[in-house]
mmCIF file of C-alpha atoms in Angstrom:
data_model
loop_
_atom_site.group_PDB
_atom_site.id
_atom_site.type_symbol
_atom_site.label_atom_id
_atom_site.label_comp_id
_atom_site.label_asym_id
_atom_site.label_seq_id
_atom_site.Cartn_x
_atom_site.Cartn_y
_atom_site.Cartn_z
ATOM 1 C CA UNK A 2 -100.710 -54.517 11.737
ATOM 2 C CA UNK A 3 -100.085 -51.902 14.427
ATOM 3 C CA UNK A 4 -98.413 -54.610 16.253
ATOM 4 C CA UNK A 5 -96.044 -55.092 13.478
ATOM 5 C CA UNK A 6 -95.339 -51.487 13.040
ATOM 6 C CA UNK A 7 -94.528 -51.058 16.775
ATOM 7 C CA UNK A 8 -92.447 -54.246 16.738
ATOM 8 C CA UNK A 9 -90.205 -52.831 13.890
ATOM 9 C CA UNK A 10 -89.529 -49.432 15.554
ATOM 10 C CA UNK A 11 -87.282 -51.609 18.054
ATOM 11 C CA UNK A 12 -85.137 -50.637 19.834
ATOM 12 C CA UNK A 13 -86.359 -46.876 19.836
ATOM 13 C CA UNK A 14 -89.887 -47.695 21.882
ATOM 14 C CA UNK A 15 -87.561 -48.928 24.111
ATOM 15 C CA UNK A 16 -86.573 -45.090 25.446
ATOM 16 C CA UNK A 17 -88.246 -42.715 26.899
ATOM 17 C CA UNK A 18 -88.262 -39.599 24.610
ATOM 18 C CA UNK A 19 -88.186 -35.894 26.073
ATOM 19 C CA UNK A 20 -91.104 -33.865 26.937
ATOM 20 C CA UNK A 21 -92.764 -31.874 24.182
ATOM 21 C CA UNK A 22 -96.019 -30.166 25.166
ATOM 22 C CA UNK A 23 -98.565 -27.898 22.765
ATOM 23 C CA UNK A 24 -99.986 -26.005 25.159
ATOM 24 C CA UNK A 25 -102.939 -24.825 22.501
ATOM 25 C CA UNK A 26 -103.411 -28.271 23.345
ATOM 26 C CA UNK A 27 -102.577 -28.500 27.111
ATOM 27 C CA UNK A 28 -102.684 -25.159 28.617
ATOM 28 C CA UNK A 29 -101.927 -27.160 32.349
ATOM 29 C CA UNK A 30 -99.293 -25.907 33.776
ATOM 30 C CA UNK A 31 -96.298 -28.591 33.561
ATOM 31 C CA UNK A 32 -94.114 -30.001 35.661
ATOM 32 C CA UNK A 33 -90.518 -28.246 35.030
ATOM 33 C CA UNK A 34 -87.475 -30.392 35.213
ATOM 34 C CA UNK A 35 -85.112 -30.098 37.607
ATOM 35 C CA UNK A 36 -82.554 -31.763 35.590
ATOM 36 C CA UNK A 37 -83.187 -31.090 31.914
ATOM 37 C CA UNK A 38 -83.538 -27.112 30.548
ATOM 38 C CA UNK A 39 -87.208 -26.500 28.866
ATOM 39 C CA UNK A 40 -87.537 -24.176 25.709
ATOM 40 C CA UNK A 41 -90.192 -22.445 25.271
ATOM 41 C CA UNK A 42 -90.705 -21.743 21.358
ATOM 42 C CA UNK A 43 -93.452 -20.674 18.771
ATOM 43 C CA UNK A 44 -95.563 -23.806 18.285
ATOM 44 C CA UNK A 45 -95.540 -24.138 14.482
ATOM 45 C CA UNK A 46 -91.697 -23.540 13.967
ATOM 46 C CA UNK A 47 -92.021 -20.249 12.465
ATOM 47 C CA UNK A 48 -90.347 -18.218 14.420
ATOM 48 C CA UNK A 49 -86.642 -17.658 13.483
ATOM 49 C CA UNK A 50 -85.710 -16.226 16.843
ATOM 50 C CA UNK A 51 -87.266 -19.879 18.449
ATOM 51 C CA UNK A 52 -84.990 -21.274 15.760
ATOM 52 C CA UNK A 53 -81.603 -20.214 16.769
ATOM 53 C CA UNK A 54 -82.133 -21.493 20.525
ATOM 54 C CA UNK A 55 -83.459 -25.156 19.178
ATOM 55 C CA UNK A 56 -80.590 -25.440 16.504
ATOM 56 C CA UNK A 57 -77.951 -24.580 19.474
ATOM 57 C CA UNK A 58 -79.751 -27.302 21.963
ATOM 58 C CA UNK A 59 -79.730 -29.677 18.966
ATOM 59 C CA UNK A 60 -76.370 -29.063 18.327
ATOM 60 C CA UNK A 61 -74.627 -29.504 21.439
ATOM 61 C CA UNK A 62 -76.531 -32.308 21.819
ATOM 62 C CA UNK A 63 -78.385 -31.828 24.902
ATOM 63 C CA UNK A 64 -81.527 -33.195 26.354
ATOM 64 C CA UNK A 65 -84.641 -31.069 26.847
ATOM 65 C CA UNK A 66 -87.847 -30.869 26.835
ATOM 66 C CA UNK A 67 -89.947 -28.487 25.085
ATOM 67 C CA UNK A 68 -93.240 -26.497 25.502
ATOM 68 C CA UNK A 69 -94.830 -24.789 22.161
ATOM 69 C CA UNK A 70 -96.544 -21.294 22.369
ATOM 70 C CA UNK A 71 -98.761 -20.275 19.899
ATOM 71 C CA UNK A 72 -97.774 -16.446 18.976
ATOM 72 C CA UNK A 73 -100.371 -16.194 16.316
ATOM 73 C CA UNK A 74 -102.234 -13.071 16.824
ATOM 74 C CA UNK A 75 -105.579 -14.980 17.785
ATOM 75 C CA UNK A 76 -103.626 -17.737 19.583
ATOM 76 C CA UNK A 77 -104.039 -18.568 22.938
ATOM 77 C CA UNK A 78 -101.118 -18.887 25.169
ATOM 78 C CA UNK A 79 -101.187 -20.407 28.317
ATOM 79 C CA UNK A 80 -101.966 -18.600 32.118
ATOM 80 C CA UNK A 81 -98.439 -19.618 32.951
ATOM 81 C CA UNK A 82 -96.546 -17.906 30.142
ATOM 82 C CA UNK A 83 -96.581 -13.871 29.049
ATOM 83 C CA UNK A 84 -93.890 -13.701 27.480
ATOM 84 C CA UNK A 85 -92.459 -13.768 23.950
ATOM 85 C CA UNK A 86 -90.559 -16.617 22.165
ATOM 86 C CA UNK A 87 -87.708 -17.728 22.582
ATOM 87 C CA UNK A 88 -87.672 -18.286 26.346
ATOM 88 C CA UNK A 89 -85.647 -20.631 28.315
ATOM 89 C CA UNK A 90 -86.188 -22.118 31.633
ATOM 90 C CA UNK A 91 -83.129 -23.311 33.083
ATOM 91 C CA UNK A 92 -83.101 -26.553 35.468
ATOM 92 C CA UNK A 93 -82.448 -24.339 38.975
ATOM 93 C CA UNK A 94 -85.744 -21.742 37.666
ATOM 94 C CA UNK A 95 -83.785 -18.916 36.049
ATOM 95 C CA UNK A 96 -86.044 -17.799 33.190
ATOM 96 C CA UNK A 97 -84.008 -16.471 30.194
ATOM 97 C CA UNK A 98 -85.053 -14.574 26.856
ATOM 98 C CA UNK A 99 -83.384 -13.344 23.898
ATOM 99 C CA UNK A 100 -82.322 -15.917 20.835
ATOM 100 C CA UNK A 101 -78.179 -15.043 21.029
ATOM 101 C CA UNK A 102 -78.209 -14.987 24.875
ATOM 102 C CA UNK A 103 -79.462 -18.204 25.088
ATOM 103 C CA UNK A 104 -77.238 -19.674 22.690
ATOM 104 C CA UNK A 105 -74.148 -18.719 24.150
ATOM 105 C CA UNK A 106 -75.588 -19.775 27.560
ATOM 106 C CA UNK A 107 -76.422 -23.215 25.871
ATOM 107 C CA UNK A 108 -72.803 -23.175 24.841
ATOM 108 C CA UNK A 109 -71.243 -22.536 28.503
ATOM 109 C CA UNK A 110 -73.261 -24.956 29.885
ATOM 110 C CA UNK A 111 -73.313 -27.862 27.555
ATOM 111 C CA UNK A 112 -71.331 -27.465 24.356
ATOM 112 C CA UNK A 113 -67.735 -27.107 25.585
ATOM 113 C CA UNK A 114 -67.603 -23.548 23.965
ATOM 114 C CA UNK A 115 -68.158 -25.511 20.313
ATOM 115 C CA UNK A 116 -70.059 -22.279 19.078
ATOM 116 C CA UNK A 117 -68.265 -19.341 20.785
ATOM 117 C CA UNK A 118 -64.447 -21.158 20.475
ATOM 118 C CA UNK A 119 -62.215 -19.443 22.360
ATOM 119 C CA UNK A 120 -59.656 -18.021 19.605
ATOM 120 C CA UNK A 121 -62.463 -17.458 17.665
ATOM 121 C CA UNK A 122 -65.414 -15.850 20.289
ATOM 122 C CA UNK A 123 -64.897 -12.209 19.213
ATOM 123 C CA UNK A 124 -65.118 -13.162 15.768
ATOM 124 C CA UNK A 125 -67.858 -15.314 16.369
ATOM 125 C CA UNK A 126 -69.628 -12.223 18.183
ATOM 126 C CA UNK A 127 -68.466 -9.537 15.452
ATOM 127 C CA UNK A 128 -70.114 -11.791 12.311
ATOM 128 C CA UNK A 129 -73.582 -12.551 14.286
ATOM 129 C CA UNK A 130 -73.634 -8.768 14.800
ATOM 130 C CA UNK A 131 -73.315 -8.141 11.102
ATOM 131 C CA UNK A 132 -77.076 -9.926 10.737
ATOM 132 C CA UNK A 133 -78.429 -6.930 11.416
ATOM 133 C CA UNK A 134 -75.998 -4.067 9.619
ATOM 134 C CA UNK A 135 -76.675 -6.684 5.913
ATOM 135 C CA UNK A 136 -80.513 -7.684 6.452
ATOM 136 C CA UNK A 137 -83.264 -4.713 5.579
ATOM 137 C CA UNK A 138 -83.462 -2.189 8.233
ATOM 138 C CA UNK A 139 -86.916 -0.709 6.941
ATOM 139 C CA UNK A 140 -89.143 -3.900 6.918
ATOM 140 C CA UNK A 141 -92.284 -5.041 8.435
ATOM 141 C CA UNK A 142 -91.491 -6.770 11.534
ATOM 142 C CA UNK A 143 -92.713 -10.240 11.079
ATOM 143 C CA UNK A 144 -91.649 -13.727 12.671
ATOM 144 C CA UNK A 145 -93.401 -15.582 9.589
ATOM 145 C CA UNK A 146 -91.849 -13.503 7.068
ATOM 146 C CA UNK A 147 -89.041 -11.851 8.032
ATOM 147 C CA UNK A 148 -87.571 -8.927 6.667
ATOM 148 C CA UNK A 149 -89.651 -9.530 3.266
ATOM 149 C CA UNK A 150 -91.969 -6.735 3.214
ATOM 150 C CA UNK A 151 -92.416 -2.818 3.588
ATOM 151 C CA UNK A 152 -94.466 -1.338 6.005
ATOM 152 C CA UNK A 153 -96.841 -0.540 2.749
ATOM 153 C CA UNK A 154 -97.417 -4.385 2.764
ATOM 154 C CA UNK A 155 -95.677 -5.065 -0.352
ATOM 155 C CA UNK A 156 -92.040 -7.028 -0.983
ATOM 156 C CA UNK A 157 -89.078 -5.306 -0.778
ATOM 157 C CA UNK A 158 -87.634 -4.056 -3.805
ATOM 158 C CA UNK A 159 -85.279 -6.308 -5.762
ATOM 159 C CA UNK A 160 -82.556 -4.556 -5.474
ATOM 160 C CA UNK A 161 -82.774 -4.745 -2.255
ATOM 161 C CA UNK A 162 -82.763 -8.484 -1.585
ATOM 162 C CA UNK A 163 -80.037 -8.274 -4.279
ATOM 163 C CA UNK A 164 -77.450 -5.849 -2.167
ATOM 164 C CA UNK A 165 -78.154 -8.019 0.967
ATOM 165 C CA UNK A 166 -77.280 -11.371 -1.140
ATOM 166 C CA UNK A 167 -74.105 -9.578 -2.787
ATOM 167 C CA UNK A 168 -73.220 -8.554 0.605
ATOM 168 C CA UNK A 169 -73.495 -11.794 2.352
ATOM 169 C CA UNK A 170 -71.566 -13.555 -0.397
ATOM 170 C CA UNK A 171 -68.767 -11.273 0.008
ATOM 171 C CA UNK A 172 -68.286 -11.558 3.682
ATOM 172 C CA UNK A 173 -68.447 -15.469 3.388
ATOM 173 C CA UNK A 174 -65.669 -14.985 0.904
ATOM 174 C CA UNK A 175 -63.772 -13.048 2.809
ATOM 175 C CA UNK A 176 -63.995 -15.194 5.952
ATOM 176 C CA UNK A 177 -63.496 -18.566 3.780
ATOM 177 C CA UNK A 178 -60.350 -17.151 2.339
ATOM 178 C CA UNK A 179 -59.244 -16.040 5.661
ATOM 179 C CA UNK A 180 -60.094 -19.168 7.991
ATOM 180 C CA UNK A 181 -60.966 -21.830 4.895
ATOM 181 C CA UNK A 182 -64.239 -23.734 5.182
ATOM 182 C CA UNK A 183 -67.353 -22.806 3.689
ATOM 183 C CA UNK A 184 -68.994 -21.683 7.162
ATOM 184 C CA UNK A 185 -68.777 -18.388 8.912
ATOM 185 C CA UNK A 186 -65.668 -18.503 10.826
ATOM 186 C CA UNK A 187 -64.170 -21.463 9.399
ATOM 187 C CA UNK A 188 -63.909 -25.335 9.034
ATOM 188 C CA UNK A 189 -67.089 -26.099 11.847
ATOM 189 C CA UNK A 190 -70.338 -24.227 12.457
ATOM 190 C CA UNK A 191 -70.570 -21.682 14.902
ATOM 191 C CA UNK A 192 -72.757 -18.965 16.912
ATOM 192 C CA UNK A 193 -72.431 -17.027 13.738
ATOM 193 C CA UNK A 194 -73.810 -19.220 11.843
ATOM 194 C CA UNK A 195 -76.733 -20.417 13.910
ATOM 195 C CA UNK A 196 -77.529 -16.256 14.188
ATOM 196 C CA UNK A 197 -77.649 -16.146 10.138
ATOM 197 C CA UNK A 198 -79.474 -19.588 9.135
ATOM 198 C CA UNK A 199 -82.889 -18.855 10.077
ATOM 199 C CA UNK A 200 -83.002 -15.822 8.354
ATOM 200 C CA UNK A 201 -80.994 -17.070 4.912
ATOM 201 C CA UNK A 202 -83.327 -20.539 5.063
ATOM 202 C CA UNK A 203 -86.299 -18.797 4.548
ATOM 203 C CA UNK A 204 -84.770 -16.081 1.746
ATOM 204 C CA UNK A 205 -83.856 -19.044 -0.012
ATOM 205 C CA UNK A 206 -87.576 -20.588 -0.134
ATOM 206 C CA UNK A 207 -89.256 -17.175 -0.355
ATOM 207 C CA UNK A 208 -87.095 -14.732 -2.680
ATOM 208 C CA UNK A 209 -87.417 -16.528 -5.840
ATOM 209 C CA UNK A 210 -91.320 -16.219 -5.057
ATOM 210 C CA UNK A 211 -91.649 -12.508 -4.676
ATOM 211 C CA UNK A 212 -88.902 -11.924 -7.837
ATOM 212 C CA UNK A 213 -88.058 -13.012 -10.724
ATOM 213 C CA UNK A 214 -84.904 -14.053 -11.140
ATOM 214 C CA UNK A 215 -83.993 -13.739 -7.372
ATOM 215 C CA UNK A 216 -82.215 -17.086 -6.252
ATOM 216 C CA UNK A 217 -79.967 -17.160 -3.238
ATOM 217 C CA UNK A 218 -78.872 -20.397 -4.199
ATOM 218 C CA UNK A 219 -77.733 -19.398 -7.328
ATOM 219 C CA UNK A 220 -74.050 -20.500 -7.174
ATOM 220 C CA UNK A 221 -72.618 -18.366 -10.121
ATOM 221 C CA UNK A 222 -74.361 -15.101 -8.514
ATOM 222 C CA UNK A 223 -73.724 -16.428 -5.142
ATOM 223 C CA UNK A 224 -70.825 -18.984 -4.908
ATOM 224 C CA UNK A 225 -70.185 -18.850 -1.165
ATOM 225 C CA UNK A 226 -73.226 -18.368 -0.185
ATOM 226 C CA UNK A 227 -74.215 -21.086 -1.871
ATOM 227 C CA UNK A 228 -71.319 -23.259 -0.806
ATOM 228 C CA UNK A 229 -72.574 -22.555 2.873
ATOM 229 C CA UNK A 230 -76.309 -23.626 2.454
ATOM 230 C CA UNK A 231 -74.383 -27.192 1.418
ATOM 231 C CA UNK A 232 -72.029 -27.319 3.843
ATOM 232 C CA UNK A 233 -75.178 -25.932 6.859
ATOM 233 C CA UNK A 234 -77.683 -29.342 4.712
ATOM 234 C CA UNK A 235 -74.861 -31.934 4.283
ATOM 235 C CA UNK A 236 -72.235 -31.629 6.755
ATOM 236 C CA UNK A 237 -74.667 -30.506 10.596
ATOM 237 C CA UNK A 238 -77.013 -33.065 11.225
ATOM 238 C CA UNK A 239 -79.042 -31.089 13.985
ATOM 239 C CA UNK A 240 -79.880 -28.496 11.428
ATOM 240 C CA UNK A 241 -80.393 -30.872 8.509
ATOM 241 C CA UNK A 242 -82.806 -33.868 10.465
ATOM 242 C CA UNK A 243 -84.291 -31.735 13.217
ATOM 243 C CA UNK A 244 -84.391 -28.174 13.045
ATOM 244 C CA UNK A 245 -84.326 -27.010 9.327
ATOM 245 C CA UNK A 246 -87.453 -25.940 7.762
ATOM 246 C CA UNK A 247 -89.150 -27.368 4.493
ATOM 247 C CA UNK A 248 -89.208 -24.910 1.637
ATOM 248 C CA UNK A 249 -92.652 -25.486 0.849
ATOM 249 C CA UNK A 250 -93.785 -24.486 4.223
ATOM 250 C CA UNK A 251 -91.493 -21.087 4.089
ATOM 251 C CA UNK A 252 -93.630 -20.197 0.745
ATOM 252 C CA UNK A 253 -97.149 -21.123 2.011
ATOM 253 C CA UNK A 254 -96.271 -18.151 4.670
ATOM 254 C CA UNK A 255 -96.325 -15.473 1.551
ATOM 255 C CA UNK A 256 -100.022 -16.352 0.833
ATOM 256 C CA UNK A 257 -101.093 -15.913 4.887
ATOM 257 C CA UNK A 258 -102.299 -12.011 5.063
ATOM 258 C CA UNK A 259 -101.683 -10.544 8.494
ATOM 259 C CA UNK A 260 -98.022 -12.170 8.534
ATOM 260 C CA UNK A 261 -96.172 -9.650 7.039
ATOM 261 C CA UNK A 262 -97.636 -8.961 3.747
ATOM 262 C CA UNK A 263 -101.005 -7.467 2.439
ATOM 263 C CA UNK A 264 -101.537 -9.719 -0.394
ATOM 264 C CA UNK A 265 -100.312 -12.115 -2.883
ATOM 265 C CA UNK A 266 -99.674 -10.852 -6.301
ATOM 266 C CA UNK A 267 -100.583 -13.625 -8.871
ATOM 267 C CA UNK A 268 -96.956 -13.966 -10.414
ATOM 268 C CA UNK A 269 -95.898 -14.923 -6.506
ATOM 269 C CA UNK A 270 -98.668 -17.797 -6.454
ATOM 270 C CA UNK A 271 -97.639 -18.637 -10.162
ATOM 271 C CA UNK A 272 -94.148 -19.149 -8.876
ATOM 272 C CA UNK A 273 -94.439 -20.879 -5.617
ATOM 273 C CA UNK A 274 -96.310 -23.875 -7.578
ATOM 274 C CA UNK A 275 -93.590 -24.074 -10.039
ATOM 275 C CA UNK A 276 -91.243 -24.485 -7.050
ATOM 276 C CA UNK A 277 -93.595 -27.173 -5.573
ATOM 277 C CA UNK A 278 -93.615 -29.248 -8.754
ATOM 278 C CA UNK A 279 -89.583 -29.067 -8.825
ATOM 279 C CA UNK A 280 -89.330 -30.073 -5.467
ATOM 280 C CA UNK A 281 -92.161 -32.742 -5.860
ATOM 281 C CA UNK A 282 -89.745 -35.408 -8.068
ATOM 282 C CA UNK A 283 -88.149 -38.415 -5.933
ATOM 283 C CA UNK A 284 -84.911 -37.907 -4.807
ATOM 284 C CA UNK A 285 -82.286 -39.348 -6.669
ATOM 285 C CA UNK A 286 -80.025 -42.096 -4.835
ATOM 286 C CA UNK A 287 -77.497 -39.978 -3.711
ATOM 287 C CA UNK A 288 -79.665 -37.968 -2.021
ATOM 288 C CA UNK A 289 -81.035 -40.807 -0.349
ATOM 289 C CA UNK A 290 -77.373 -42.131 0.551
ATOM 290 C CA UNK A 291 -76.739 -38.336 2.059
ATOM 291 C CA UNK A 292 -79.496 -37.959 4.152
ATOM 292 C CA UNK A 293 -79.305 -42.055 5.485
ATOM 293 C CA UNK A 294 -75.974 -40.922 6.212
ATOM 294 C CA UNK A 295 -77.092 -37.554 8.120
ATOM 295 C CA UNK A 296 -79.848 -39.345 9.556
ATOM 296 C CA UNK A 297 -77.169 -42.303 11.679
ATOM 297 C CA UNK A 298 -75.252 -39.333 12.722
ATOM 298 C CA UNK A 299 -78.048 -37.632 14.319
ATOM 299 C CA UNK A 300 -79.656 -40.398 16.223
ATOM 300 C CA UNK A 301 -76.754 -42.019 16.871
ATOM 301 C CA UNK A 302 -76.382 -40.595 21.016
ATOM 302 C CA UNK A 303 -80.993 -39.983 20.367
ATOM 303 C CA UNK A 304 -81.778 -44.083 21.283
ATOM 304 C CA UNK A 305 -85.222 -42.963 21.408
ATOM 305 C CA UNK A 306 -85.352 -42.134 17.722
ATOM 306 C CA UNK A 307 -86.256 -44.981 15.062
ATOM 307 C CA UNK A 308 -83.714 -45.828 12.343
ATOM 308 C CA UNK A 309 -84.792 -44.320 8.987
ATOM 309 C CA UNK A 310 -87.020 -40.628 8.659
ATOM 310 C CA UNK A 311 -89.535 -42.785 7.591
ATOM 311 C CA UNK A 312 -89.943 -45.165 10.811
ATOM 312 C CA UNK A 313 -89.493 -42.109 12.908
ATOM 313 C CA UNK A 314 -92.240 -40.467 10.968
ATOM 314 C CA UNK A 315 -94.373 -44.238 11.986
ATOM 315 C CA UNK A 316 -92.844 -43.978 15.912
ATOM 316 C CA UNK A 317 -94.434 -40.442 16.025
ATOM 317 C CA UNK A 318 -97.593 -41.318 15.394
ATOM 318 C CA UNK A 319 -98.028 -44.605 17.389
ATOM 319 C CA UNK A 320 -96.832 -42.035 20.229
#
């Protein structure tokens, strides 16, 4: 049966796929390319700063390999590594840090300035920058639950999350109306975006949680917000196949004390199953004709991949 299962993962066996080492794992020091960058990010996928580099790589389509840190505060990282995540080692040895920097590196070097365009780079530069001025200034520093809690260990207050939403919204309308397109600075995804999806991926899994009635996704609270989560799931197949979270994950983080939060009120737990069940129901056929559809796109210059989620999901553990 294993033979079978192999056999129908053809052509994909056939390729070599790129280096990904846990070093909780395999704390050995590697081998470094001299062709091929390596990335250096948090092991589990938490980490929204690891996130922007990945999605950037993913996008621009270029290979590299990968070595996964754990940044958990009993984890273990490896003699060879001190530093934080993200980190990038470039092919000639340069060792780079900081999530932005190393996406508009990634972008002079291999994506034909597709995320910093030239008519558009101070633009581009001006909206990433605006992260910070929207998103809380006076939460607990966390890479598991970003800007979610006080320093008192407790959410945010709704109004809060509410003035951030309401002030996202309104600068995605103003920039749609200006450039047209639902993403940040027009018609194609950008640096900006890629410095804002981390952060809005995981409100949009973990607000509704900690609030009642708090919904990023709403689209008659949020239209354009809204209208760029389904342009960032349907239209960018690096985000949507490889690098995008799954909501259930982003709420599990609320109930992990230590990670930004000093405990889980019952109504969040209450919630966060609710959210579980909803997302539990089979896709419809749409979605299934949507995500095929992603799913080609993506793997169509990754030979190494199989040809459905589901065979890759097969390929990945044979290997």
């Amino acid at each position: 049966q294993w033979q079978d299962l192999e056999k129908s993962l053809l052509p994909s066996t056939q390729y070599e796929s790129p280096l990904v080492i846990d070093s909780a794992l395999d704390p050995s020091k590697p081998n470094y390319s001299k062709e091929r960058p390596t990335l250096f990010r948090e092991r589990h996928g938490w980490c929204p700063y690891s996130e922007r580099a990945w999605l950037a790589l993913e996008h621009c389509n270029v290979p590299y390999d990968t070595i996964r840190i754990d940044n958990t505060g009993p984890g273990v990282k490896p003699p060879y590594f001190a530093r934080q995540t993200p980190q990038m080692k470039w092919p000639e040895g340069r060792v780079q840090g900081e999530s932005m920097d190393l996406v508009e590196e990634i972008d002079v070097r291999y994506g034909n300035v597709i995320l910093y365009p030239p008519d558009k780079k101070e633009l581009v530069t001006e909206l990433s920058n605006k992260f910070r001025k929207i998103f809380p200034s006076k939460s607990r520093p966390s890479s598991r639950a970003a800007f979610l809690f006080g320093w008192n260990g407790e959410p945010l207050w709704k109004s809060e999350f509410e003035r951030v939403l309401t002030d996202t919204d309104v600068l995605l309308k103003e920039q749609q109306q200006s450039l047209g397109g639902p993403f940040f600075c027009g018609s194609q995804m950008t640096a900006a975006d890629i410095a804002w999806v981390p952060f809005l991926e995981r409100y949009a899994a973990q607000l509704p949680c900690l609030h009642e009635g708090l919904n990023p996704r709403d689209a008659k609270t949020y239209p354009h917000l809204n209208q760029w989560f389904e342009a960032m799931e349907t239209t960018v197949p690096a985000y949507a196949c490889r690098v995008r979270g799954n909501p259930s994950s982003w709420r599990k983080v609320l109930t992990m004390a230590g990670y930004g939060n000093a405990g889980v009120p019952p109504s969040v737990v209450e919630r966060m199953e609710d959210f579980d069940l909803e997302e539990g129901r089979p896709q419809t056929e749409e979605k299934k004709i949507v995500d095929q559809r992603l799913w080609e796109a993506y793997i169509s210059t990754r030979p190494y991949l199989a040809l459905t989620p589901s065979a890759e999901a097969g390929r990945v553990l044979l290997h």
